[in-house]
Structure formats: C-alpha cells, structure tokens
XYZ file of N, CA and C in Angstrom:
831
model
N 9.489 -16.693 -15.769
C 9.535 -16.564 -14.406
C 8.481 -17.500 -13.554
N 8.895 -18.138 -12.758
C 8.077 -18.927 -11.871
C 7.432 -18.038 -10.800
N 6.131 -17.583 -11.052
C 5.502 -16.769 -10.059
C 5.414 -17.281 -8.571
N 5.345 -18.564 -8.483
C 5.371 -19.070 -7.153
C 6.672 -18.888 -6.469
N 7.741 -18.733 -7.190
C 9.073 -18.436 -6.456
C 9.427 -16.893 -6.260
N 8.775 -16.179 -7.340
C 9.030 -14.765 -7.354
C 8.165 -13.940 -6.621
N 6.917 -14.365 -6.644
C 5.896 -13.670 -6.004
C 5.226 -12.456 -6.734
N 4.339 -11.892 -6.180
C 3.424 -10.893 -6.872
C 3.655 -9.568 -6.056
N 3.418 -8.352 -6.667
C 3.436 -7.177 -6.144
C 2.095 -6.503 -6.419
N 1.426 -5.962 -5.337
C 0.075 -5.374 -5.600
C -0.017 -3.951 -4.964
N -0.499 -2.887 -5.506
C -0.858 -1.678 -5.143
C -2.219 -1.378 -5.448
N -3.034 -1.006 -4.390
C -4.539 -0.597 -4.456
C -4.692 0.495 -3.733
N -5.436 1.687 -4.082
C -5.452 1.924 -5.566
C -4.247 2.606 -5.996
N -4.104 2.543 -7.342
C -2.875 2.933 -7.946
C -3.212 4.072 -8.944
N -4.244 4.698 -8.927
C -4.758 5.620 -10.167
C -4.005 6.876 -10.186
N -3.729 7.255 -8.864
C -2.986 8.621 -8.886
C -2.241 8.924 -7.474
N -1.314 9.962 -7.406
C -0.626 10.165 -6.213
C 0.372 9.106 -5.848
N 0.191 8.835 -4.477
C 1.224 7.747 -3.799
C 0.898 6.540 -4.512
N -0.333 6.021 -4.696
C -0.446 4.825 -5.240
C 0.185 4.545 -6.592
N -0.063 5.584 -7.428
C 0.630 5.617 -8.816
C 2.076 5.499 -8.681
N 2.708 6.187 -7.814
C 4.185 6.365 -7.594
C 4.690 4.926 -6.977
N 3.892 4.297 -6.054
C 4.235 2.998 -5.747
C 4.319 2.067 -6.898
N 3.282 2.011 -7.546
C 3.216 1.040 -8.756
C 4.233 1.329 -9.735
N 4.514 2.598 -10.023
C 5.612 2.858 -11.126
C 6.962 2.322 -10.296
N 7.177 2.770 -9.249
C 8.523 2.202 -8.617
C 8.612 0.663 -8.884
N 7.743 0.018 -8.441
C 7.722 -1.470 -8.507
C 7.757 -2.100 -9.969
N 7.139 -1.308 -10.928
C 7.016 -1.857 -12.239
C 8.382 -1.476 -12.940
N 9.126 -0.231 -12.498
C 10.270 0.025 -13.186
C 11.494 -0.771 -12.635
N 11.336 -1.161 -11.242
C 12.541 -1.548 -10.619
C 12.711 -2.885 -10.128
N 11.542 -3.715 -10.374
C 11.631 -5.119 -10.226
C 11.101 -5.804 -11.459
N 11.300 -7.262 -11.508
C 10.744 -7.958 -12.579
C 9.592 -8.816 -12.115
N 8.877 -8.257 -11.184
C 7.799 -9.117 -10.727
C 6.370 -8.667 -11.387
N 5.395 -9.511 -11.473
C 4.158 -9.068 -11.953
C 3.457 -8.144 -11.164
N 3.022 -7.135 -11.681
C 2.429 -5.989 -10.720
C 0.974 -5.901 -10.961
N 0.267 -5.933 -9.977
C -1.255 -5.984 -9.989
C -1.661 -4.562 -9.392
N -2.206 -3.748 -10.124
C -2.537 -2.519 -9.802
C -4.099 -2.168 -9.906
N -4.670 -1.375 -9.135
C -6.004 -1.227 -9.115
C -6.594 0.302 -9.536
N -7.696 0.468 -9.946
C -8.283 1.778 -10.300
C -9.917 1.727 -10.086
N -10.370 2.442 -9.431
C -11.828 2.587 -9.088
C -12.590 2.542 -10.487
N -12.138 3.128 -11.445
C -12.666 3.157 -12.940
C -11.446 3.564 -13.831
N -11.762 3.185 -15.177
C -10.751 3.724 -16.259
C -9.419 3.018 -16.019
N -9.588 1.483 -15.814
C -8.473 0.869 -15.618
C -7.500 0.847 -16.884
N -7.989 1.091 -17.867
C -7.386 1.120 -19.338
C -6.380 2.247 -19.336
N -7.054 3.366 -18.673
C -6.199 4.701 -18.789
C -4.953 4.601 -17.755
N -5.213 4.014 -16.681
C -4.224 3.873 -15.668
C -2.949 2.799 -16.213
N -3.344 1.813 -16.948
C -2.393 0.906 -17.497
C -1.696 1.805 -18.586
N -2.349 2.742 -19.486
C -1.489 3.198 -20.428
C -0.520 4.304 -19.776
N -0.955 4.937 -18.487
C -0.101 6.068 -18.046
C 1.021 5.295 -17.291
N 0.887 4.124 -16.574
C 2.019 3.362 -16.028
C 3.033 2.993 -17.056
N 2.550 2.425 -18.085
C 3.456 1.906 -19.192
C 4.106 3.019 -19.885
N 3.549 4.174 -19.931
C 4.339 5.369 -20.678
C 5.044 5.940 -19.792
N 5.328 5.690 -18.578
C 6.219 6.324 -17.640
C 7.528 5.112 -16.918
N 7.157 3.923 -17.361
C 8.198 2.936 -16.809
C 9.433 3.049 -17.726
N 10.544 2.677 -17.071
C 11.812 2.845 -17.686
C 12.096 1.455 -18.356
N 11.245 1.025 -19.436
C 11.620 -0.287 -20.013
C 10.808 -0.117 -21.467
N 11.863 -0.249 -22.466
C 11.356 -0.087 -23.852
C 10.849 -1.373 -24.469
N 10.994 -2.511 -23.610
C 10.426 -3.832 -24.206
C 8.999 -3.987 -23.846
N 8.571 -5.148 -24.356
C 7.162 -5.577 -23.928
C 7.110 -6.292 -22.448
N 8.318 -6.300 -21.809
C 8.225 -7.082 -20.559
C 7.417 -6.475 -19.590
N 7.334 -5.010 -19.337
C 6.636 -4.278 -18.491
C 5.123 -4.453 -19.003
N 4.837 -4.488 -20.247
C 3.431 -4.613 -20.696
C 2.871 -6.003 -20.158
N 3.863 -7.023 -20.306
C 3.328 -8.371 -19.884
C 3.147 -8.560 -18.520
N 3.777 -7.651 -17.692
C 3.803 -7.979 -16.265
C 2.741 -7.281 -15.460
N 2.270 -6.136 -16.111
C 1.273 -5.251 -15.719
C -0.154 -5.762 -15.734
N -0.748 -5.881 -14.702
C -2.269 -6.321 -14.718
C -3.070 -5.171 -13.847
N -4.007 -4.684 -14.509
C -4.831 -3.707 -13.847
C -6.324 -4.252 -13.609
N -6.823 -4.091 -12.360
C -8.233 -4.401 -12.036
C -8.931 -3.298 -11.660
N -10.132 -3.189 -11.899
C -10.993 -2.105 -11.563
C -11.651 -2.539 -10.108
N -11.360 -1.886 -8.924
C -11.725 -1.960 -7.765
C -12.157 -0.810 -7.134
N -13.350 -0.749 -6.410
C -13.784 0.191 -5.635
C -13.712 -0.369 -4.118
N -13.078 0.164 -3.183
C -12.865 -0.526 -1.913
C -14.166 -0.424 -0.910
N -15.003 0.467 -1.478
C -16.400 0.638 -0.864
C -17.413 -0.395 -1.381
N -16.927 -1.305 -2.423
C -17.768 -2.235 -3.094
C -17.145 -3.653 -2.728
N -17.439 -4.388 -1.868
C -16.672 -5.645 -1.543
C -16.640 -6.716 -2.801
N -17.827 -6.597 -3.559
C -17.883 -7.493 -4.735
C -16.705 -7.143 -5.644
N -16.364 -5.980 -5.811
C -15.108 -5.856 -6.752
C -13.755 -6.267 -6.295
N -13.613 -6.222 -4.747
C -12.520 -6.880 -4.216
C -12.485 -8.388 -4.264
N -13.534 -9.056 -4.117
C -13.691 -10.453 -4.256
C -13.433 -10.816 -5.713
N -13.831 -10.030 -6.589
C -13.692 -10.416 -8.191
C -12.286 -10.249 -8.570
N -11.440 -9.263 -8.100
C -10.061 -9.070 -8.028
C -9.429 -10.315 -7.586
N -9.772 -10.795 -6.288
C -9.045 -11.883 -5.701
C -9.338 -13.162 -6.602
N -10.393 -13.410 -7.105
C -10.685 -14.602 -7.859
C -10.049 -14.604 -9.014
N -9.809 -13.422 -9.729
C -9.031 -13.329 -10.836
C -7.500 -13.705 -10.671
N -7.173 -13.046 -9.561
C -5.631 -13.328 -9.320
C -5.326 -14.715 -9.135
N -6.351 -15.518 -8.281
C -6.228 -16.802 -8.112
C -6.175 -17.737 -9.328
N -7.113 -17.235 -10.289
C -7.085 -17.920 -11.629
C -5.893 -17.650 -12.518
N -5.392 -16.248 -12.525
C -4.368 -16.139 -13.454
C -2.939 -16.554 -12.823
N -2.818 -16.472 -11.571
C -1.607 -16.863 -10.986
C -1.535 -17.725 -9.972
N -1.827 -19.011 -10.348
C -2.309 -20.282 -9.372
C -0.897 -20.486 -8.560
N -1.128 -20.697 -7.365
C -0.082 -21.122 -6.361
C 0.831 -19.862 -6.086
N 0.741 -18.666 -6.695
C 1.533 -17.536 -6.334
C 1.178 -16.862 -5.185
N 2.119 -16.295 -4.457
C 1.936 -15.600 -3.316
C 2.243 -14.146 -3.301
N 1.556 -13.222 -2.651
C 2.000 -11.790 -2.690
C 3.436 -11.583 -1.875
N 4.142 -10.907 -2.557
C 5.464 -10.567 -1.939
C 5.587 -9.262 -1.335
N 4.673 -8.424 -1.949
C 4.620 -6.954 -1.450
C 3.064 -6.360 -1.855
N 2.430 -6.102 -0.779
C 1.148 -5.575 -0.967
C 1.159 -4.135 -0.317
N 0.675 -3.158 -1.042
C 0.597 -1.849 -0.438
C -0.895 -1.381 -0.786
N -1.552 -0.996 0.333
C -3.027 -0.647 0.218
C -3.006 0.774 0.756
N -3.428 1.791 -0.208
C -3.539 3.113 0.165
C -4.680 3.942 0.089
N -5.917 3.288 0.327
C -7.157 4.041 -0.001
C -7.224 5.171 0.987
N -7.937 6.431 0.494
C -7.798 7.379 1.644
C -8.728 8.442 1.035
N -9.649 9.152 1.894
C -10.434 10.256 1.439
C -10.506 11.202 2.663
N -10.624 12.482 2.397
C -10.544 13.498 3.566
C -11.849 14.371 3.312
N -12.530 14.412 4.346
C -13.832 15.421 4.630
C -13.395 16.201 5.693
N -13.086 17.606 5.503
C -12.663 18.436 6.488
C -13.795 18.794 7.376
N -13.558 18.769 8.700
C -14.469 19.282 9.757
C -13.684 19.995 10.695
N -13.559 21.260 10.775
C -12.779 22.219 11.656
C -13.423 22.040 13.013
N -14.654 21.849 13.227
C -15.398 21.958 14.465
C -16.537 20.836 14.383
N -16.854 20.449 15.706
C -17.859 19.376 15.657
C -19.127 19.723 14.899
N -19.496 20.937 14.862
C -20.665 21.230 14.227
C -20.640 21.064 12.584
N -19.527 20.943 12.221
C -19.330 20.712 10.693
C -19.335 19.179 10.270
N -19.474 18.295 11.110
C -19.634 16.881 11.012
C -20.875 16.519 10.261
N -20.822 15.902 8.995
C -21.910 15.524 8.236
C -21.914 14.096 8.314
N -23.150 13.539 8.558
C -23.200 12.168 8.686
C -22.865 11.149 7.551
N -23.112 11.642 6.350
C -22.949 10.997 5.100
C -21.400 11.094 4.700
N -20.868 12.228 4.998
C -19.558 12.377 4.727
C -18.515 11.566 5.584
N -18.960 11.654 6.882
C -18.201 10.896 8.017
C -18.354 9.471 7.792
N -19.470 8.912 7.317
C -19.565 7.509 6.974
C -18.709 7.151 5.705
N -18.786 7.952 4.746
C -17.912 7.715 3.533
C -16.364 7.717 3.994
N -15.959 8.431 4.952
C -14.660 8.555 5.303
C -14.393 7.074 6.067
N -15.271 6.586 6.913
C -15.032 5.456 7.411
C -15.035 4.113 6.381
N -15.855 4.244 5.369
C -15.979 3.260 4.391
C -14.586 2.981 3.591
N -13.973 4.165 3.253
C -12.901 4.174 2.610
C -11.565 3.943 3.374
N -11.550 4.882 4.376
C -10.413 4.780 5.216
C -10.082 3.668 6.060
N -11.305 3.164 6.622
C -11.112 2.086 7.607
C -11.708 0.649 6.999
N -13.002 0.661 6.714
C -13.442 -0.727 6.118
C -12.920 -0.945 4.862
N -12.451 -0.133 4.032
C -11.920 -0.417 2.749
C -10.507 -1.279 2.967
N -9.692 -0.721 3.864
C -8.445 -1.471 4.250
C -8.707 -3.027 4.811
N -9.709 -2.893 5.575
C -10.269 -4.135 6.186
C -10.690 -5.162 5.181
N -11.407 -4.789 4.127
C -12.010 -5.749 3.295
C -10.967 -6.202 2.374
N -10.021 -5.319 1.910
C -8.721 -5.694 1.230
C -7.883 -6.779 1.974
N -7.889 -6.457 3.264
C -6.993 -7.583 4.076
C -7.843 -8.773 4.054
N -9.049 -8.718 4.230
C -9.837 -10.077 4.254
C -9.608 -10.721 2.989
N -9.706 -10.208 1.862
C -9.561 -10.912 0.611
C -8.204 -11.292 0.067
N -7.247 -10.465 0.560
C -5.939 -10.661 0.146
C -4.993 -11.502 0.999
N -5.561 -11.657 2.358
C -4.734 -12.604 3.298
C -4.334 -13.976 2.756
N -5.378 -14.578 2.222
C -4.998 -15.876 1.701
C -3.814 -15.937 0.643
N -3.463 -14.990 0.135
C -2.394 -14.828 -0.824
C -1.029 -14.637 -0.139
N -0.964 -14.511 1.201
C 0.377 -14.229 1.742
C 0.907 -15.775 2.018
N 2.166 -15.878 2.105
C 2.806 -17.116 2.346
C 2.640 -17.610 3.807
N 2.519 -18.969 3.875
C 2.296 -19.630 5.204
C 3.656 -19.790 5.789
N 3.599 -20.409 7.032
C 4.829 -20.723 7.753
C 5.639 -21.810 6.989
N 4.987 -22.552 6.188
C 5.703 -23.729 5.422
C 6.300 -23.212 4.257
N 6.066 -22.033 3.847
C 6.758 -21.463 2.550
C 8.160 -21.541 2.664
N 9.055 -21.794 1.661
C 10.323 -21.904 1.693
C 11.142 -20.507 1.629
N 10.341 -19.558 1.110
C 10.922 -18.047 0.914
C 11.006 -17.875 -0.613
N 10.850 -16.573 -1.033
C 10.999 -16.210 -2.207
C 12.336 -16.269 -2.670
N 12.460 -16.227 -4.122
C 13.872 -16.403 -4.608
C 14.555 -15.108 -4.578
N 15.820 -15.078 -4.530
C 16.531 -13.907 -4.337
C 16.136 -12.613 -5.262
N 16.028 -11.559 -4.814
C 15.722 -10.416 -5.686
C 16.872 -10.140 -6.536
N 16.647 -10.182 -7.970
C 17.759 -9.850 -8.711
C 18.135 -8.317 -8.838
N 19.281 -7.801 -9.449
C 19.366 -6.550 -9.561
C 18.192 -5.901 -10.375
N 18.139 -4.618 -10.065
C 17.129 -3.833 -10.884
C 17.233 -3.928 -12.344
N 16.238 -4.350 -12.922
C 16.511 -4.538 -14.545
C 16.608 -3.141 -15.356
N 16.028 -2.266 -14.811
C 15.950 -0.918 -15.653
C 16.555 0.273 -14.967
N 17.207 0.247 -13.924
C 17.624 1.434 -13.328
C 18.293 1.070 -11.880
N 18.506 2.243 -11.059
C 18.964 2.010 -9.774
C 17.906 2.159 -8.674
N 18.024 1.669 -7.597
C 16.966 1.617 -6.476
C 17.922 1.580 -5.228
N 17.189 2.152 -4.243
C 17.820 2.115 -2.728
C 17.200 1.014 -1.830
N 16.518 0.246 -2.629
C 15.966 -1.000 -1.755
C 16.013 -2.145 -2.475
N 15.811 -3.341 -1.734
C 15.931 -4.663 -2.420
C 14.765 -5.449 -1.644
N 13.946 -6.034 -2.396
C 13.092 -6.921 -2.043
C 13.506 -8.134 -1.154
N 12.932 -8.337 -0.025
C 13.467 -9.396 1.109
C 12.923 -10.610 0.642
N 13.308 -11.901 1.239
C 12.729 -13.041 0.893
C 11.313 -13.419 1.605
N 10.911 -12.499 2.448
C 9.640 -12.751 3.095
C 8.660 -11.624 2.467
N 7.381 -11.660 2.788
C 6.286 -10.859 2.378
C 6.133 -9.639 3.189
N 5.690 -8.719 2.629
C 5.337 -7.280 3.426
C 3.882 -6.943 3.062
N 3.161 -6.788 3.938
C 1.833 -6.238 3.634
C 1.792 -4.762 4.541
N 1.669 -3.807 3.656
C 1.738 -2.448 4.177
C 0.397 -1.901 3.789
N -0.158 -0.885 4.979
C -1.459 -0.274 4.657
C -0.994 1.172 5.081
N -1.816 2.068 4.435
C -1.452 3.448 4.611
C -2.343 4.019 5.857
N -1.552 4.461 6.863
C -2.269 5.220 7.889
C -2.036 6.638 7.748
N -1.813 7.450 8.832
C -1.470 8.997 8.668
C -1.053 9.337 10.055
N -0.235 10.335 10.166
C 0.187 10.809 11.462
C -0.993 11.408 12.174
N -1.948 11.918 11.432
C -3.114 12.605 12.175
C -4.016 11.452 12.754
N -3.757 10.256 12.268
C -4.524 9.265 13.090
C -3.974 8.776 14.321
N -2.767 9.469 14.769
C -2.154 9.002 15.940
C -2.824 9.830 17.113
N -3.289 9.207 18.196
C -4.021 9.903 19.421
C -2.812 10.627 20.065
N -1.618 10.102 20.216
C -0.568 10.616 21.142
C -0.142 11.807 20.381
N -0.024 11.956 19.019
C 0.546 13.004 18.283
C -0.568 14.198 17.979
N -1.815 14.012 18.495
C -3.000 14.879 18.060
C -2.857 16.071 19.198
N -2.307 17.212 18.499
C -2.190 18.597 19.171
C -2.937 19.606 18.636
N -3.676 19.380 17.467
C -4.096 20.408 16.705
C -5.761 20.253 16.602
N -6.032 19.026 16.697
C -7.630 18.846 16.802
C -8.125 18.957 15.292
N -9.449 18.862 15.038
C -10.185 19.039 13.906
C -10.012 17.771 12.994
N -10.585 17.641 11.907
C -10.565 16.527 10.978
C -11.120 15.309 11.699
N -12.222 15.218 12.290
C -12.773 14.285 13.175
C -12.895 13.000 12.447
N -13.401 12.806 11.293
C -13.698 11.600 10.771
C -12.563 11.084 10.098
N -11.802 11.916 9.557
C -10.403 11.449 8.929
C -9.475 10.940 10.166
N -9.406 11.756 11.200
C -8.459 11.214 12.203
C -9.019 9.878 12.909
N -10.225 9.841 13.072
C -10.659 8.566 13.745
C -10.683 7.484 12.763
N -10.986 7.543 11.523
C -11.017 6.518 10.438
C -9.378 6.051 10.189
N -8.537 6.956 10.170
C -7.063 6.639 9.982
C -6.487 5.830 11.303
N -6.985 6.300 12.416
C -6.532 5.788 13.683
C -6.793 4.279 13.615
N -7.770 3.742 12.874
C -8.166 2.417 12.939
C -7.268 1.707 12.142
N -6.339 2.383 11.217
C -5.281 1.562 10.459
C -4.239 1.104 11.380
N -4.018 1.820 12.500
C -2.984 1.471 13.273
C -3.333 0.214 14.074
N -4.594 0.081 14.358
C -5.267 -1.233 15.105
C -5.245 -2.290 14.185
N -5.580 -1.976 12.799
C -5.527 -2.973 11.837
C -4.224 -3.719 11.529
N -3.300 -2.803 11.403
C -1.931 -3.429 11.117
C -1.429 -4.215 12.224
N -1.595 -3.757 13.593
C -1.236 -4.620 14.529
C -2.074 -5.979 14.732
N -3.420 -5.712 14.509
C -4.174 -7.083 14.689
C -3.925 -8.157 13.538
N -3.760 -7.463 12.375
C -3.361 -8.458 11.134
C -1.944 -9.045 11.358
N -1.106 -8.211 11.909
C 0.266 -8.873 12.126
C 0.369 -10.014 13.232
N -0.519 -9.727 14.367
C -0.578 -10.859 15.189
C -1.177 -12.146 14.568
N -2.171 -11.980 13.659
C -2.546 -13.178 12.961
C -1.447 -13.904 12.003
N -0.597 -12.864 11.257
C 0.363 -13.396 10.512
C 1.524 -14.072 11.346
N 1.571 -13.689 12.538
C 2.644 -14.266 13.427
C 2.367 -15.840 13.563
N 0.970 -16.160 13.550
C 0.739 -17.541 13.828
C 0.618 -18.226 12.471
N 0.221 -17.525 11.426
C -0.155 -18.156 10.208
C 1.168 -18.250 9.294
N 1.842 -17.165 9.284
C 3.241 -17.155 8.507
C 4.466 -17.031 9.269
N 4.441 -16.866 10.636
C 5.583 -16.659 11.189
C 6.645 -15.651 10.674
N 7.840 -16.130 10.359
C 8.668 -15.132 9.785
C 8.609 -14.954 8.374
N 7.521 -15.405 7.707
C 7.306 -15.425 6.106
C 6.568 -14.364 5.729
N 6.035 -13.436 6.623
C 5.151 -12.280 6.270
C 4.862 -11.558 7.534
N 4.790 -10.130 7.418
C 4.466 -9.272 8.519
C 3.618 -8.130 7.831
N 2.760 -7.496 8.786
C 2.046 -6.386 8.455
C 2.512 -5.288 9.086
N 2.311 -4.089 8.423
C 2.818 -2.832 8.997
C 1.948 -1.567 8.482
N 1.898 -0.535 9.325
C 1.179 0.676 8.884
C 2.276 1.571 8.527
N 1.985 2.637 7.756
C 3.050 3.764 7.153
C 2.446 4.914 7.136
N 3.161 6.073 7.189
C 2.789 7.480 7.152
C 3.748 8.094 5.956
N 3.237 8.684 4.959
C 4.124 9.035 3.737
C 4.639 10.425 3.906
N 4.268 11.144 5.063
C 4.638 12.656 5.061
C 3.836 13.396 4.389
N 4.033 14.627 4.278
C 3.109 15.538 3.508
C 3.495 15.736 2.019
N 2.827 14.994 1.325
C 3.036 14.945 0.010
C 2.079 15.691 -1.019
N 2.723 16.280 -2.055
C 2.163 17.110 -2.896
C 1.403 16.145 -3.986
N 0.102 15.998 -3.625
C -0.776 15.318 -4.365
C -2.129 16.052 -4.633
N -3.127 15.559 -5.394
C -4.458 16.138 -5.350
C -5.038 16.098 -4.099
N -4.751 15.046 -3.297
C -5.312 14.895 -1.942
C -5.035 16.049 -1.018
N -3.900 16.644 -1.263
C -3.278 17.644 -0.320
C -3.493 19.094 -0.952
N -4.188 19.206 -2.120
C -4.036 20.288 -2.951
C -4.549 21.688 -2.194
N -5.557 21.369 -1.370
C -5.949 22.693 -0.493
C -5.022 23.202 0.318
N -3.766 22.384 0.620
C -2.827 22.843 1.670
C -1.496 23.176 0.962
N -1.401 23.372 -0.372
C -0.197 23.661 -0.950
C -0.021 25.266 -0.750
N 0.345 25.586 0.510
C 0.344 26.881 0.833
C 1.766 27.551 0.990
N 2.764 26.889 0.270
C 4.143 27.281 0.271
C 5.008 26.510 1.313
N 4.380 25.584 2.012
C 5.218 24.620 2.729
C 5.945 23.631 1.918
N 7.093 23.164 2.622
C 7.838 22.132 1.962
C 7.040 20.778 1.916
N 6.791 19.978 0.730
C 6.086 18.982 0.460
C 6.888 17.925 -0.176
N 6.666 16.806 0.082
C 7.499 15.641 -0.618
C 6.726 15.410 -1.992
N 7.521 15.030 -2.844
C 6.927 14.491 -4.195
C 6.552 13.185 -4.026
N 5.397 12.642 -4.922
C 5.079 11.265 -4.645
C 6.071 10.171 -4.753
N 7.078 10.427 -5.888
C 7.973 9.433 -6.214
C 8.957 9.528 -4.849
N 9.414 10.445 -4.379
C 10.385 10.591 -3.168
C 9.829 9.817 -2.123
N 8.499 10.025 -1.557
C 7.938 9.407 -0.440
C 7.863 7.829 -0.654
N 7.414 7.584 -1.963
C 7.243 6.035 -2.325
C 8.471 5.408 -2.066
N 9.592 5.868 -2.710
C 11.052 5.406 -2.714
C 11.496 5.318 -1.218
N 11.351 6.366 -0.552
C 11.698 6.176 0.830
C 10.974 5.193 1.795
N 9.710 5.112 1.491
C 8.937 4.011 2.242
C 9.264 2.623 1.828
N 9.524 2.544 0.621
C 10.069 1.164 0.012
C 11.330 0.908 0.628
N 12.233 1.731 0.780
C 13.541 1.583 1.455
C 13.413 1.040 2.730
N 12.601 1.782 3.625
C 12.459 1.373 4.902
C 11.746 0.036 5.076
N 10.490 -0.160 4.289
C 9.864 -1.440 4.449
C 10.689 -2.649 4.042
N 11.308 -2.527 3.126
C 12.144 -3.686 2.389
C 13.318 -4.020 3.328
N 13.752 -2.942 4.069
C 14.848 -3.177 5.043
C 14.520 -3.759 6.345
N 13.046 -3.902 6.651
C 12.714 -4.330 7.877
C 12.799 -5.912 7.814
N 13.048 -6.351 9.016
C 13.131 -7.988 9.275
C 11.907 -8.455 9.923
N 11.801 -9.622 10.198
C 10.515 -10.118 10.644
C 10.421 -10.215 12.251
N 11.564 -10.019 12.944
C 11.685 -10.155 14.317
C 10.733 -9.392 15.126
N 10.394 -9.657 16.364
C 9.610 -8.950 17.278
C 10.217 -7.476 17.484
N 11.481 -7.344 17.536
C 11.946 -5.859 17.729
C 12.260 -5.223 16.614
N 11.997 -5.701 15.368
C 12.108 -4.935 14.061
C 10.915 -4.031 13.685
N 9.940 -3.938 14.340
C 8.893 -2.922 13.996
C 7.675 -3.522 13.316
N 7.496 -4.917 13.201
C 6.414 -5.426 12.536
C 5.124 -5.008 13.454
N 3.971 -4.777 12.837
C 2.775 -4.346 13.416
C 2.537 -2.935 13.793
N 3.685 -2.178 13.664
C 3.763 -0.811 14.006
C 3.643 0.245 12.829
N 3.512 1.436 13.040
C 3.451 2.565 11.949
C 4.862 3.232 11.867
N 5.298 3.509 10.582
C 6.516 4.007 10.279
C 6.286 5.060 9.342
N 7.166 6.053 9.344
C 7.035 7.113 8.393
C 8.101 7.053 7.286
N 8.084 7.998 6.454
C 8.941 7.967 5.100
C 10.495 8.150 5.637
N 10.723 8.690 6.760
C 12.033 8.778 7.396
C 12.615 7.659 8.158
N 11.673 6.483 8.175
C 12.027 5.408 9.048
C 11.937 5.652 10.615
N 11.196 6.536 11.025
C 10.775 6.735 12.169
C 9.452 6.347 12.578
N 9.356 5.806 13.906
C 7.998 5.222 14.179
C 6.979 6.177 14.718
N 5.869 6.141 14.268
C 4.597 6.993 14.518
C 3.888 6.299 15.650
N 3.854 6.855 16.837
C 3.218 6.075 17.946
C 1.772 6.215 17.790
N 0.933 5.205 18.044
C -0.439 5.248 18.082
C -1.131 6.330 18.885
C-alpha cells in the first residue's frame, strides 16, 4: 500500500485503557499503518496489541509500529517524529488520537500540592501541546488531494468509516468544562483539562488556514470509562468499557465533516453530544 495515499493512524499513549482500545480498534478494523506509543516497555505493548487483534496473518505485525514516548519529555516526542519521517516519507496522518492524562485528587484547596499540580499540567496540558507541535507537520496541507477511499474492514465489522480528510483528536474531559462545573474539587485536573478545549479550538484555527478542509482538530470526552484511571470510583455506578467508548468516539469523529457548522474545534462526547467549554 502507498502510505502517501492511505495515510497513517497514531494513538499516544496506547499502553492501557482508552489508548489501548483505540489502537486495537484501528489495528483490527483498518489496513493503515498504526503508530502507537508507550512510556516504557514498548515491546510488551506490541505483543499485547498483536495478541488481541483479529488477524491471523503477519499483516498486523507489519503494520504496527511502537515508539517509547513520555509526553513530559519533549526529546522523546521529537525522536518519534524524526523516526516517522524517516520510515514513512511523504506520508500524512489520517487520524491522530492523543489521550495523555493523570489525576491527582484535591477535594479542597488545602489539599493542593505544588509538585502534583505541576505534574498534572505537564501531562494533561503541556503534553498535548508538545504532541501537537511535533505532529502538526504530518497533517495534510490544503494542496493535498485527499486520502484514498477507505476499504471495507479487513477483519470484521465496524460502525465507522475513515473519511478522506484527516482528524486530529485530543482527549479533554467533561470536568474540564467551566460551564458544567457544579461539584468543584479536582483543582489541577479540572484546570489542566480545561486547557484542552482551548488547544483544540486554537489548533483547529491554524488548520483552517494550513489545511482548510483537509484536516480538522477536535476535543473529546469519553464518558465514565472503567479503566485503571477510574479505579477509585468503581462504586457500582454504570461505566463504559474502553472498547465501547473508543468505538463510539470513532463513529462520531469519522462521521464529522470539515465545515464550520460541523463541530470542528469543539468538544464532543461518546454519545455525539457537544460538551460546552
């Protein structure tokens, strides 16, 4: 396959939870090269993904590339970008999903710890910003002819079809919404995740001039998902499974168009409903 026509899919990080579910969905249900990242133990992530993909051939093994990236260390992001450029010359990102996140719970202002709060901002706000910096050059420009038609899923059924334009999606959170904040608490998490709403809007404005209708940026909210990230809150409430959330988000993202009225630059949840800033 000519990567310049088909494009690349990237999920960072993909080591567990939602990131793993996104990478597994894309590896199982497209024939794109899949670029996945882990902060460490990249070989373990590769084996886990290949062990769960619905493909008995070597095709998935040949399509999967794992990089070791720590979003708080820009040098690792730069190294990944350089390797992508070397290994996939002239190829563009068709779908990029960035999901870094960390939660330090502060139930009251007196519980705020400077080091923990700084870590929240490094992972939740600066991390997505640095990823955006180094991945932006891989998105198609306005002169790009468009990606080749998305073929039927090679290994199963899916509820979404990749569009001919590129999607750059970054994980926000409903608790990052100022207008939706009725409970308070979680100061550093709320503040750092609120920045993702702004990043998505600002990056999309950049893409409007650089890519026009060939690429857009968007933020997303996955719902309350049963992962290690939310383990402290498994208190009997109904929670989504990672694969369900990832599939529903992909369905919505891939159904979006690039027009001004189609939601680019905004935040959408797993049900396809807008989360206001």
